[in-house]
């Protein structure tokens, strides 16, 4: 079947066979499909949709378009975790040490931040000397040694996804659940894990802002995992406010350490424990969420999780002294304060707007080539529903220049709403999709 015939077939709403999808992905990679033909197919997929078998076929074809991590040398069930992105989502830096301390092997391939969504690689690179560029052999050797490694995505991991995502971005075909799910799951399958826990964010700071869409994405990715022979669980968590109290690369490293030291509680820890519990269950190290949570809490209280994080830092060339001396992390040149203009309850936090304020402060990227300021960010003093008085500090603002502080202050002020009535509390864990 010709390229045009395949496009017409999908445009007419017919399901594509696995070999037809594989031919499409091959053409994306080898250049035999022109950009305008790829764009036409993407639009046909966007409008007509993909059934579960088609979505899985697309996922597997993209996963096999480049390098595949072979983790067979590592004993046990290898587990992985992925978040659909959010603000102050520092769970990976807490989760990996705790899960690894429980005995589950984790190879975590992470990305950089783009837009208001923070990247785990950027957070780790704020630690002096920390090495995220590792070969597959180096990564596997480290897991064999200490159960955990965090590395950046190689250029040849799912190259088809990179090309398709770039075209989706400029053709209005981003917001499609099968295409989103295939993009996410192709990278997870290429990374080689046996079991995957997905954190699907829902709320003002998430790609999926309504619960129906979040549920649909979560279920689609679970279905892909089942059809692809992987064990997958999706956790839907709230992003109606920043997950942690710190927004910023070095600042989020500090908050992760404070959680591992037992000094910080709240939503960030709760989401970490729920995700970690599901990882331990899939790894065969716990029978149910209650026993899994107990294991994680034991590693937290004993200090084993913090020690494992120290071990990860040392293994990857970082300076472990930052755990006890935060001054060794990047420091801001300028500071400001956002104060409440009136008394009342914090009724809303536009999390996406907070993320955009973070980008303007210098901590995020507008384009993938942009440099970032690792020290920039915000330290929040209050959460949704808190009562504050006029003049009380809502957040500290850290940036490289007074102008960036001023700009971030203006955007941040618009993102926080104060009213006379406390909002109805929202659970941070909304659902678990098996």
Tab-separated table of C-alpha atoms in Angstrom:
chain	number	residue	atom	x	y	z
A	1	UNK	CA	0.000	0.000	0.000
A	2	UNK	CA	1.354	3.435	-0.965
A	3	UNK	CA	1.935	6.306	1.439
A	4	UNK	CA	-1.106	8.169	0.116
A	5	UNK	CA	-3.268	5.031	0.375
A	6	UNK	CA	-2.281	4.621	4.042
A	7	UNK	CA	-3.183	8.233	4.782
A	8	UNK	CA	-6.546	7.833	3.011
A	9	UNK	CA	-7.240	4.582	4.879
A	10	UNK	CA	-6.787	6.306	8.234
A	11	UNK	CA	-8.624	9.408	7.065
A	12	UNK	CA	-11.614	7.175	6.296
A	13	UNK	CA	-11.560	5.881	9.865
A	14	UNK	CA	-10.221	2.410	9.179
A	15	UNK	CA	-7.849	0.709	11.613
A	16	UNK	CA	-4.239	0.403	10.490
A	17	UNK	CA	-2.582	-3.003	10.712
A	18	UNK	CA	0.601	-3.453	12.754
A	19	UNK	CA	2.780	-3.700	9.620
A	20	UNK	CA	1.214	-0.521	8.228
A	21	UNK	CA	1.952	1.388	11.415
A	22	UNK	CA	5.496	-0.028	11.424
A	23	UNK	CA	5.928	1.166	7.807
A	24	UNK	CA	4.759	4.641	8.829
A	25	UNK	CA	7.218	4.842	11.746
A	26	UNK	CA	10.050	3.490	9.581
A	27	UNK	CA	9.281	6.171	7.007
A	28	UNK	CA	9.396	8.831	9.710
A	29	UNK	CA	12.897	7.699	10.707
A	30	UNK	CA	14.460	7.054	7.295
A	31	UNK	CA	12.991	10.107	5.585
A	32	UNK	CA	10.956	8.225	2.987
A	33	UNK	CA	7.838	9.928	4.359
A	34	UNK	CA	7.971	13.703	3.819
A	35	UNK	CA	7.017	16.041	6.650
A	36	UNK	CA	3.762	17.025	4.934
A	37	UNK	CA	2.798	13.350	4.577
A	38	UNK	CA	3.620	12.635	8.230
A	39	UNK	CA	1.586	15.697	9.227
A	40	UNK	CA	-1.362	14.453	7.149
A	41	UNK	CA	-1.221	11.036	8.844
A	42	UNK	CA	-1.004	12.633	12.282
A	43	UNK	CA	-4.055	14.761	11.531
A	44	UNK	CA	-5.943	11.669	10.326
A	45	UNK	CA	-4.977	9.860	13.550
A	46	UNK	CA	-5.956	12.913	15.580
A	47	UNK	CA	-9.417	13.228	14.010
A	48	UNK	CA	-10.258	9.539	13.521
A	49	UNK	CA	-8.542	8.227	16.637
A	50	UNK	CA	-6.609	5.034	17.297
A	51	UNK	CA	-8.018	1.891	18.876
A	52	UNK	CA	-6.055	0.110	21.662
A	53	UNK	CA	-4.349	-2.287	19.235
A	54	UNK	CA	-3.308	0.556	16.913
A	55	UNK	CA	-2.070	2.634	19.849
A	56	UNK	CA	0.007	-0.281	21.125
A	57	UNK	CA	1.383	-0.904	17.630
A	58	UNK	CA	2.426	2.729	17.337
A	59	UNK	CA	3.981	2.604	20.815
A	60	UNK	CA	6.055	-0.503	20.073
A	61	UNK	CA	7.156	0.756	16.656
A	62	UNK	CA	8.378	4.017	18.213
A	63	UNK	CA	10.053	2.146	21.085
A	64	UNK	CA	11.989	-0.005	18.606
A	65	UNK	CA	12.959	2.924	16.355
A	66	UNK	CA	16.203	3.470	18.297
A	67	UNK	CA	18.240	2.144	21.207
A	68	UNK	CA	16.680	-0.342	23.628
A	69	UNK	CA	17.932	-0.805	27.172
A	70	UNK	CA	18.545	-4.475	27.921
A	71	UNK	CA	18.178	-4.866	31.681
A	72	UNK	CA	18.223	-8.674	31.700
A	73	UNK	CA	21.589	-8.694	33.502
A	74	UNK	CA	19.941	-7.043	36.529
A	75	UNK	CA	18.262	-9.591	38.841
A	76	UNK	CA	14.688	-9.068	39.985
A	77	UNK	CA	11.724	-7.198	38.536
A	78	UNK	CA	12.905	-3.827	37.232
A	79	UNK	CA	10.488	-0.993	38.025
A	80	UNK	CA	10.185	2.484	36.556
A	81	UNK	CA	8.118	5.583	37.213
A	82	UNK	CA	6.938	8.415	34.989
A	83	UNK	CA	5.070	11.646	35.694
A	84	UNK	CA	3.106	13.532	33.060
A	85	UNK	CA	4.627	16.714	34.485
A	86	UNK	CA	3.819	19.355	37.031
A	87	UNK	CA	5.149	22.140	39.237
A	88	UNK	CA	7.295	21.339	42.305
A	89	UNK	CA	6.949	17.636	41.480
A	90	UNK	CA	10.092	16.363	43.195
A	91	UNK	CA	8.861	12.823	43.779
A	92	UNK	CA	11.606	11.089	41.740
A	93	UNK	CA	14.391	12.383	44.002
A	94	UNK	CA	12.620	10.957	47.065
A	95	UNK	CA	11.032	7.915	45.486
A	96	UNK	CA	14.090	6.319	43.902
A	97	UNK	CA	16.221	6.215	47.063
A	98	UNK	CA	13.340	4.816	49.132
A	99	UNK	CA	12.309	2.165	46.593
A	100	UNK	CA	15.942	1.169	45.965
A	101	UNK	CA	16.549	0.952	49.725
A	102	UNK	CA	13.668	-1.571	49.833
A	103	UNK	CA	15.479	-3.728	47.267
A	104	UNK	CA	13.738	-2.861	43.999
A	105	UNK	CA	16.100	-2.162	41.052
A	106	UNK	CA	15.328	1.123	39.261
A	107	UNK	CA	16.833	2.498	36.037
A	108	UNK	CA	15.262	5.961	35.725
A	109	UNK	CA	15.709	7.775	32.412
A	110	UNK	CA	14.615	11.370	32.899
A	111	UNK	CA	14.320	14.494	30.812
A	112	UNK	CA	14.952	18.210	31.072
A	113	UNK	CA	12.293	20.779	31.779
A	114	UNK	CA	10.577	22.637	28.942
A	115	UNK	CA	8.043	25.358	29.603
A	116	UNK	CA	6.773	25.425	33.170
A	117	UNK	CA	7.245	21.681	33.762
A	118	UNK	CA	10.397	20.964	35.742
A	119	UNK	CA	12.886	18.345	34.601
A	120	UNK	CA	14.544	15.826	36.919
A	121	UNK	CA	17.811	16.080	34.962
A	122	UNK	CA	17.951	19.848	35.591
A	123	UNK	CA	17.391	19.321	39.305
A	124	UNK	CA	20.201	16.784	39.486
A	125	UNK	CA	22.570	19.004	37.495
A	126	UNK	CA	22.179	21.669	40.158
A	127	UNK	CA	24.227	19.317	42.363
A	128	UNK	CA	27.921	20.129	41.720
A	129	UNK	CA	29.576	17.386	39.679
A	130	UNK	CA	26.485	15.196	39.252
A	131	UNK	CA	26.799	13.181	36.025
A	132	UNK	CA	23.585	12.398	34.148
A	133	UNK	CA	25.129	11.385	30.821
A	134	UNK	CA	25.825	7.673	31.203
A	135	UNK	CA	26.128	4.802	28.771
A	136	UNK	CA	23.771	1.843	29.114
A	137	UNK	CA	26.620	-0.243	30.524
A	138	UNK	CA	27.532	2.407	33.100
A	139	UNK	CA	23.894	2.724	34.166
A	140	UNK	CA	23.401	-1.027	34.503
A	141	UNK	CA	26.665	-1.401	36.432
A	142	UNK	CA	25.488	1.226	38.924
A	143	UNK	CA	22.152	-0.528	39.409
A	144	UNK	CA	23.965	-3.815	39.974
A	145	UNK	CA	26.008	-1.995	42.616
A	146	UNK	CA	23.358	0.022	44.446
A	147	UNK	CA	19.916	-0.694	42.925
A	148	UNK	CA	19.332	2.780	41.435
A	149	UNK	CA	20.529	5.154	38.739
A	150	UNK	CA	19.085	8.337	37.197
A	151	UNK	CA	20.325	9.340	33.758
A	152	UNK	CA	19.363	11.596	30.874
A	153	UNK	CA	17.699	10.325	27.745
A	154	UNK	CA	20.128	9.479	24.924
A	155	UNK	CA	19.722	11.055	21.487
A	156	UNK	CA	18.863	7.684	19.973
A	157	UNK	CA	16.155	6.645	22.427
A	158	UNK	CA	12.834	6.620	20.499
A	159	UNK	CA	14.000	8.937	17.650
A	160	UNK	CA	10.640	8.435	15.908
A	161	UNK	CA	8.871	9.958	18.905
A	162	UNK	CA	11.133	13.029	18.791
A	163	UNK	CA	10.304	13.622	15.120
A	164	UNK	CA	6.595	12.998	15.573
A	165	UNK	CA	6.376	15.192	18.671
A	166	UNK	CA	8.083	18.091	16.871
A	167	UNK	CA	5.554	17.855	14.025
A	168	UNK	CA	2.597	17.439	16.393
A	169	UNK	CA	3.719	20.614	18.154
A	170	UNK	CA	3.399	22.690	14.955
A	171	UNK	CA	0.331	20.996	13.415
A	172	UNK	CA	-2.164	21.222	16.272
A	173	UNK	CA	-2.112	17.481	16.986
A	174	UNK	CA	-0.645	17.482	20.504
A	175	UNK	CA	-3.902	17.176	22.441
A	176	UNK	CA	-4.802	13.596	21.525
A	177	UNK	CA	-4.849	10.850	24.149
A	178	UNK	CA	-3.682	7.883	22.012
A	179	UNK	CA	-0.781	9.958	20.620
A	180	UNK	CA	0.146	11.255	24.088
A	181	UNK	CA	-0.023	7.748	25.555
A	182	UNK	CA	2.064	6.237	22.743
A	183	UNK	CA	4.703	8.956	23.168
A	184	UNK	CA	5.025	8.361	26.923
A	185	UNK	CA	4.875	4.575	26.822
A	186	UNK	CA	7.319	4.220	23.912
A	187	UNK	CA	10.047	5.810	26.034
A	188	UNK	CA	9.192	3.683	29.060
A	189	UNK	CA	9.221	0.454	27.034
A	190	UNK	CA	12.494	1.404	25.330
A	191	UNK	CA	13.973	1.983	28.797
A	192	UNK	CA	13.542	-1.729	29.465
A	193	UNK	CA	11.577	-1.881	32.733
A	194	UNK	CA	9.375	-4.880	33.514
A	195	UNK	CA	6.866	-2.800	35.466
A	196	UNK	CA	5.901	0.873	35.249
A	197	UNK	CA	4.037	3.180	37.615
A	198	UNK	CA	2.619	6.298	35.960
A	199	UNK	CA	1.718	9.506	37.776
A	200	UNK	CA	-0.974	11.202	35.693
A	201	UNK	CA	-1.417	14.786	36.867
A	202	UNK	CA	-4.828	16.466	36.868
A	203	UNK	CA	-5.571	20.128	37.593
A	204	UNK	CA	-4.606	23.689	36.724
A	205	UNK	CA	-0.908	22.849	36.469
A	206	UNK	CA	-1.331	19.647	34.472
A	207	UNK	CA	-1.636	18.766	30.796
A	208	UNK	CA	-4.891	16.985	31.692
A	209	UNK	CA	-6.894	19.656	33.491
A	210	UNK	CA	-10.121	17.658	33.878
A	211	UNK	CA	-10.595	14.294	35.565
A	212	UNK	CA	-12.303	12.628	32.602
A	213	UNK	CA	-9.292	13.250	30.346
A	214	UNK	CA	-6.878	12.167	33.076
A	215	UNK	CA	-8.779	8.900	33.577
A	216	UNK	CA	-8.847	8.253	29.843
A	217	UNK	CA	-5.077	8.822	29.515
A	218	UNK	CA	-4.367	6.681	32.578
A	219	UNK	CA	-6.491	3.797	31.283
A	220	UNK	CA	-5.025	4.046	27.771
A	221	UNK	CA	-1.483	3.699	29.110
A	222	UNK	CA	-2.467	0.757	31.334
A	223	UNK	CA	-4.034	-0.918	28.281
A	224	UNK	CA	-0.862	-0.350	26.234
A	225	UNK	CA	1.203	-1.916	28.996
A	226	UNK	CA	-1.042	-4.981	29.136
A	227	UNK	CA	-0.959	-5.485	25.350
A	228	UNK	CA	2.819	-4.909	25.313
A	229	UNK	CA	3.463	-7.451	28.072
A	230	UNK	CA	4.344	-4.951	30.813
A	231	UNK	CA	2.803	-4.531	34.248
A	232	UNK	CA	1.479	-0.971	34.473
A	233	UNK	CA	-0.404	0.990	37.134
A	234	UNK	CA	-1.526	4.607	36.748
A	235	UNK	CA	-2.000	6.908	39.738
A	236	UNK	CA	-4.046	10.057	39.105
A	237	UNK	CA	-2.840	12.859	41.387
A	238	UNK	CA	-3.892	16.464	41.832
A	239	UNK	CA	-2.024	19.455	40.446
A	240	UNK	CA	-4.328	22.281	41.538
A	241	UNK	CA	-1.371	23.749	43.441
A	242	UNK	CA	2.393	23.101	43.399
A	243	UNK	CA	3.034	19.623	44.791
A	244	UNK	CA	5.860	20.734	47.076
A	245	UNK	CA	6.625	23.997	48.841
A	246	UNK	CA	9.745	24.732	46.738
A	247	UNK	CA	9.692	25.528	43.023
A	248	UNK	CA	13.153	25.513	41.442
A	249	UNK	CA	15.961	23.138	40.588
A	250	UNK	CA	18.307	23.531	43.565
A	251	UNK	CA	15.342	24.402	45.798
A	252	UNK	CA	13.613	21.126	44.951
A	253	UNK	CA	16.780	19.164	45.689
A	254	UNK	CA	16.764	20.787	49.129
A	255	UNK	CA	13.108	19.904	49.698
A	256	UNK	CA	13.715	16.290	48.631
A	257	UNK	CA	16.547	16.030	51.154
A	258	UNK	CA	14.358	17.554	53.868
A	259	UNK	CA	11.685	14.924	53.159
A	260	UNK	CA	14.296	12.144	53.317
A	261	UNK	CA	15.545	13.604	56.620
A	262	UNK	CA	11.996	13.349	57.982
A	263	UNK	CA	11.653	17.127	58.316
A	264	UNK	CA	8.950	17.705	55.676
A	265	UNK	CA	5.528	16.116	55.339
A	266	UNK	CA	2.489	16.963	53.208
A	267	UNK	CA	1.366	16.276	49.642
A	268	UNK	CA	4.851	15.695	48.208
A	269	UNK	CA	5.521	12.869	50.650
A	270	UNK	CA	2.004	11.433	50.241
A	271	UNK	CA	2.290	11.141	46.463
A	272	UNK	CA	5.769	9.653	46.856
A	273	UNK	CA	4.500	6.977	49.251
A	274	UNK	CA	1.563	6.053	47.013
A	275	UNK	CA	3.724	5.790	43.881
A	276	UNK	CA	6.424	3.930	45.789
A	277	UNK	CA	3.897	1.480	47.215
A	278	UNK	CA	2.681	0.590	43.739
A	279	UNK	CA	6.289	0.132	42.570
A	280	UNK	CA	7.045	-2.276	45.421
A	281	UNK	CA	3.883	-4.277	44.721
A	282	UNK	CA	4.752	-4.601	41.022
A	283	UNK	CA	8.320	-5.547	41.985
A	284	UNK	CA	6.954	-8.390	44.116
A	285	UNK	CA	8.353	-6.928	47.350
A	286	UNK	CA	4.983	-6.219	48.999
A	287	UNK	CA	1.559	-7.805	48.832
A	288	UNK	CA	-0.621	-4.730	49.231
A	289	UNK	CA	-0.447	-0.926	49.604
A	290	UNK	CA	-0.493	-1.102	53.416
A	291	UNK	CA	2.539	-3.377	53.729
A	292	UNK	CA	4.347	-1.519	50.939
A	293	UNK	CA	3.778	1.838	52.616
A	294	UNK	CA	5.079	0.428	55.892
A	295	UNK	CA	8.298	-0.693	54.161
A	296	UNK	CA	8.834	2.753	52.655
A	297	UNK	CA	8.146	4.528	55.950
A	298	UNK	CA	10.634	2.261	57.695
A	299	UNK	CA	13.329	3.215	55.177
A	300	UNK	CA	12.430	6.861	55.655
A	301	UNK	CA	12.510	6.773	59.455
A	302	UNK	CA	15.685	4.705	59.665
A	303	UNK	CA	17.591	7.076	57.394
A	304	UNK	CA	18.178	4.322	54.810
A	305	UNK	CA	16.468	6.395	52.105
A	306	UNK	CA	18.694	9.404	52.791
A	307	UNK	CA	21.775	7.169	52.795
A	308	UNK	CA	20.728	5.700	49.448
A	309	UNK	CA	20.365	9.205	47.991
A	310	UNK	CA	23.869	10.010	49.256
A	311	UNK	CA	25.081	6.816	47.571
A	312	UNK	CA	23.437	7.777	44.265
A	313	UNK	CA	25.084	11.206	44.378
A	314	UNK	CA	28.519	9.688	45.058
A	315	UNK	CA	28.089	7.009	42.376
A	316	UNK	CA	27.280	9.645	39.766
A	317	UNK	CA	30.108	12.021	40.632
A	318	UNK	CA	28.164	14.556	42.669
A	319	UNK	CA	29.206	16.298	45.868
A	320	UNK	CA	27.453	14.513	48.776
A	321	UNK	CA	28.272	17.386	51.148
A	322	UNK	CA	25.219	19.227	49.770
A	323	UNK	CA	23.060	16.958	51.940
A	324	UNK	CA	24.366	18.703	55.054
A	325	UNK	CA	25.336	22.078	53.578
A	326	UNK	CA	22.824	23.610	51.177
A	327	UNK	CA	25.142	26.581	50.613
A	328	UNK	CA	27.145	24.323	48.306
A	329	UNK	CA	24.206	24.376	45.881
A	330	UNK	CA	23.750	27.315	43.455
A	331	UNK	CA	22.772	30.500	45.300
A	332	UNK	CA	20.628	33.389	43.993
A	333	UNK	CA	21.979	36.904	43.548
A	334	UNK	CA	18.659	38.591	44.352
A	335	UNK	CA	15.659	37.881	46.552
A	336	UNK	CA	12.155	39.269	46.825
A	337	UNK	CA	8.961	38.574	48.751
A	338	UNK	CA	5.362	38.151	47.649
A	339	UNK	CA	3.068	39.400	50.407
A	340	UNK	CA	-0.701	39.195	50.766
A	341	UNK	CA	-2.443	42.450	49.883
A	342	UNK	CA	-5.492	41.504	51.932
A	343	UNK	CA	-6.547	39.084	54.661
A	344	UNK	CA	-8.411	35.886	53.854
A	345	UNK	CA	-8.091	32.318	52.669
A	346	UNK	CA	-5.985	31.221	49.698
A	347	UNK	CA	-8.822	30.105	47.439
A	348	UNK	CA	-6.928	29.306	44.227
A	349	UNK	CA	-3.401	28.855	42.932
A	350	UNK	CA	-3.098	28.906	39.144
A	351	UNK	CA	-0.318	26.351	39.006
A	352	UNK	CA	0.412	26.811	35.303
A	353	UNK	CA	0.748	30.571	35.895
A	354	UNK	CA	3.105	29.870	38.814
A	355	UNK	CA	5.131	27.719	36.430
A	356	UNK	CA	5.278	30.529	33.879
A	357	UNK	CA	6.416	32.923	36.614
A	358	UNK	CA	9.189	30.429	37.395
A	359	UNK	CA	10.311	30.515	33.753
A	360	UNK	CA	10.421	34.330	33.867
A	361	UNK	CA	12.497	34.139	37.055
A	362	UNK	CA	15.091	32.252	34.991
A	363	UNK	CA	14.545	28.716	36.263
A	364	UNK	CA	12.786	27.263	33.223
A	365	UNK	CA	13.131	27.164	29.451
A	366	UNK	CA	11.041	28.674	26.674
A	367	UNK	CA	13.063	26.679	24.113
A	368	UNK	CA	15.039	23.499	24.718
A	369	UNK	CA	18.366	25.264	24.022
A	370	UNK	CA	17.816	27.989	26.641
A	371	UNK	CA	20.213	28.121	29.612
A	372	UNK	CA	18.636	28.071	33.058
A	373	UNK	CA	19.440	29.528	36.451
A	374	UNK	CA	19.630	26.572	38.861
A	375	UNK	CA	19.215	28.870	41.874
A	376	UNK	CA	16.039	30.610	40.663
A	377	UNK	CA	12.646	29.769	42.062
A	378	UNK	CA	10.074	30.240	44.805
A	379	UNK	CA	9.724	29.067	48.382
A	380	UNK	CA	6.024	28.989	49.307
A	381	UNK	CA	4.963	29.530	52.897
A	382	UNK	CA	1.297	28.596	52.490
A	383	UNK	CA	-1.009	26.089	50.766
A	384	UNK	CA	-4.534	26.220	49.378
A	385	UNK	CA	-7.043	26.869	52.148
A	386	UNK	CA	-4.571	28.550	54.501
A	387	UNK	CA	-5.716	31.752	56.201
A	388	UNK	CA	-3.279	34.646	55.890
A	389	UNK	CA	-3.294	38.209	57.099
A	390	UNK	CA	-2.627	41.314	55.017
A	391	UNK	CA	1.126	41.732	54.685
A	392	UNK	CA	1.918	38.073	55.456
A	393	UNK	CA	4.539	36.429	53.272
A	394	UNK	CA	3.116	34.075	50.646
A	395	UNK	CA	6.384	33.175	48.946
A	396	UNK	CA	10.057	34.090	48.677
A	397	UNK	CA	11.286	34.838	45.155
A	398	UNK	CA	14.858	33.973	44.109
A	399	UNK	CA	16.432	35.143	40.851
A	400	UNK	CA	19.647	36.447	39.263
A	401	UNK	CA	18.511	40.070	38.807
A	402	UNK	CA	16.126	42.547	40.406
A	403	UNK	CA	14.272	42.798	37.090
A	404	UNK	CA	13.608	39.046	37.063
A	405	UNK	CA	12.422	39.236	40.677
A	406	UNK	CA	10.065	42.061	39.730
A	407	UNK	CA	8.665	40.252	36.702
A	408	UNK	CA	8.196	36.991	38.594
A	409	UNK	CA	6.544	38.893	41.468
A	410	UNK	CA	3.980	40.429	39.102
A	411	UNK	CA	3.051	37.087	37.526
A	412	UNK	CA	3.020	35.256	40.841
A	413	UNK	CA	0.738	37.864	42.401
A	414	UNK	CA	-1.812	37.309	39.624
A	415	UNK	CA	-1.679	33.522	40.118
A	416	UNK	CA	-2.728	33.570	43.796
A	417	UNK	CA	-6.334	34.339	44.760
A	418	UNK	CA	-7.442	35.273	48.273
A	419	UNK	CA	-11.091	35.176	49.362
A	420	UNK	CA	-13.382	35.160	52.358
A	421	UNK	CA	-14.310	31.481	52.228
A	422	UNK	CA	-11.938	28.537	52.473
A	423	UNK	CA	-12.075	26.248	49.408
A	424	UNK	CA	-13.253	22.674	49.724
A	425	UNK	CA	-10.199	20.470	50.399
A	426	UNK	CA	-9.183	18.345	47.420
A	427	UNK	CA	-7.432	14.968	47.756
A	428	UNK	CA	-3.962	14.825	46.248
A	429	UNK	CA	-4.498	11.180	45.289
A	430	UNK	CA	-7.586	11.005	43.085
A	431	UNK	CA	-7.565	7.444	41.764
A	432	UNK	CA	-5.439	4.370	41.084
A	433	UNK	CA	-6.023	2.685	37.719
A	434	UNK	CA	-4.922	-0.950	37.656
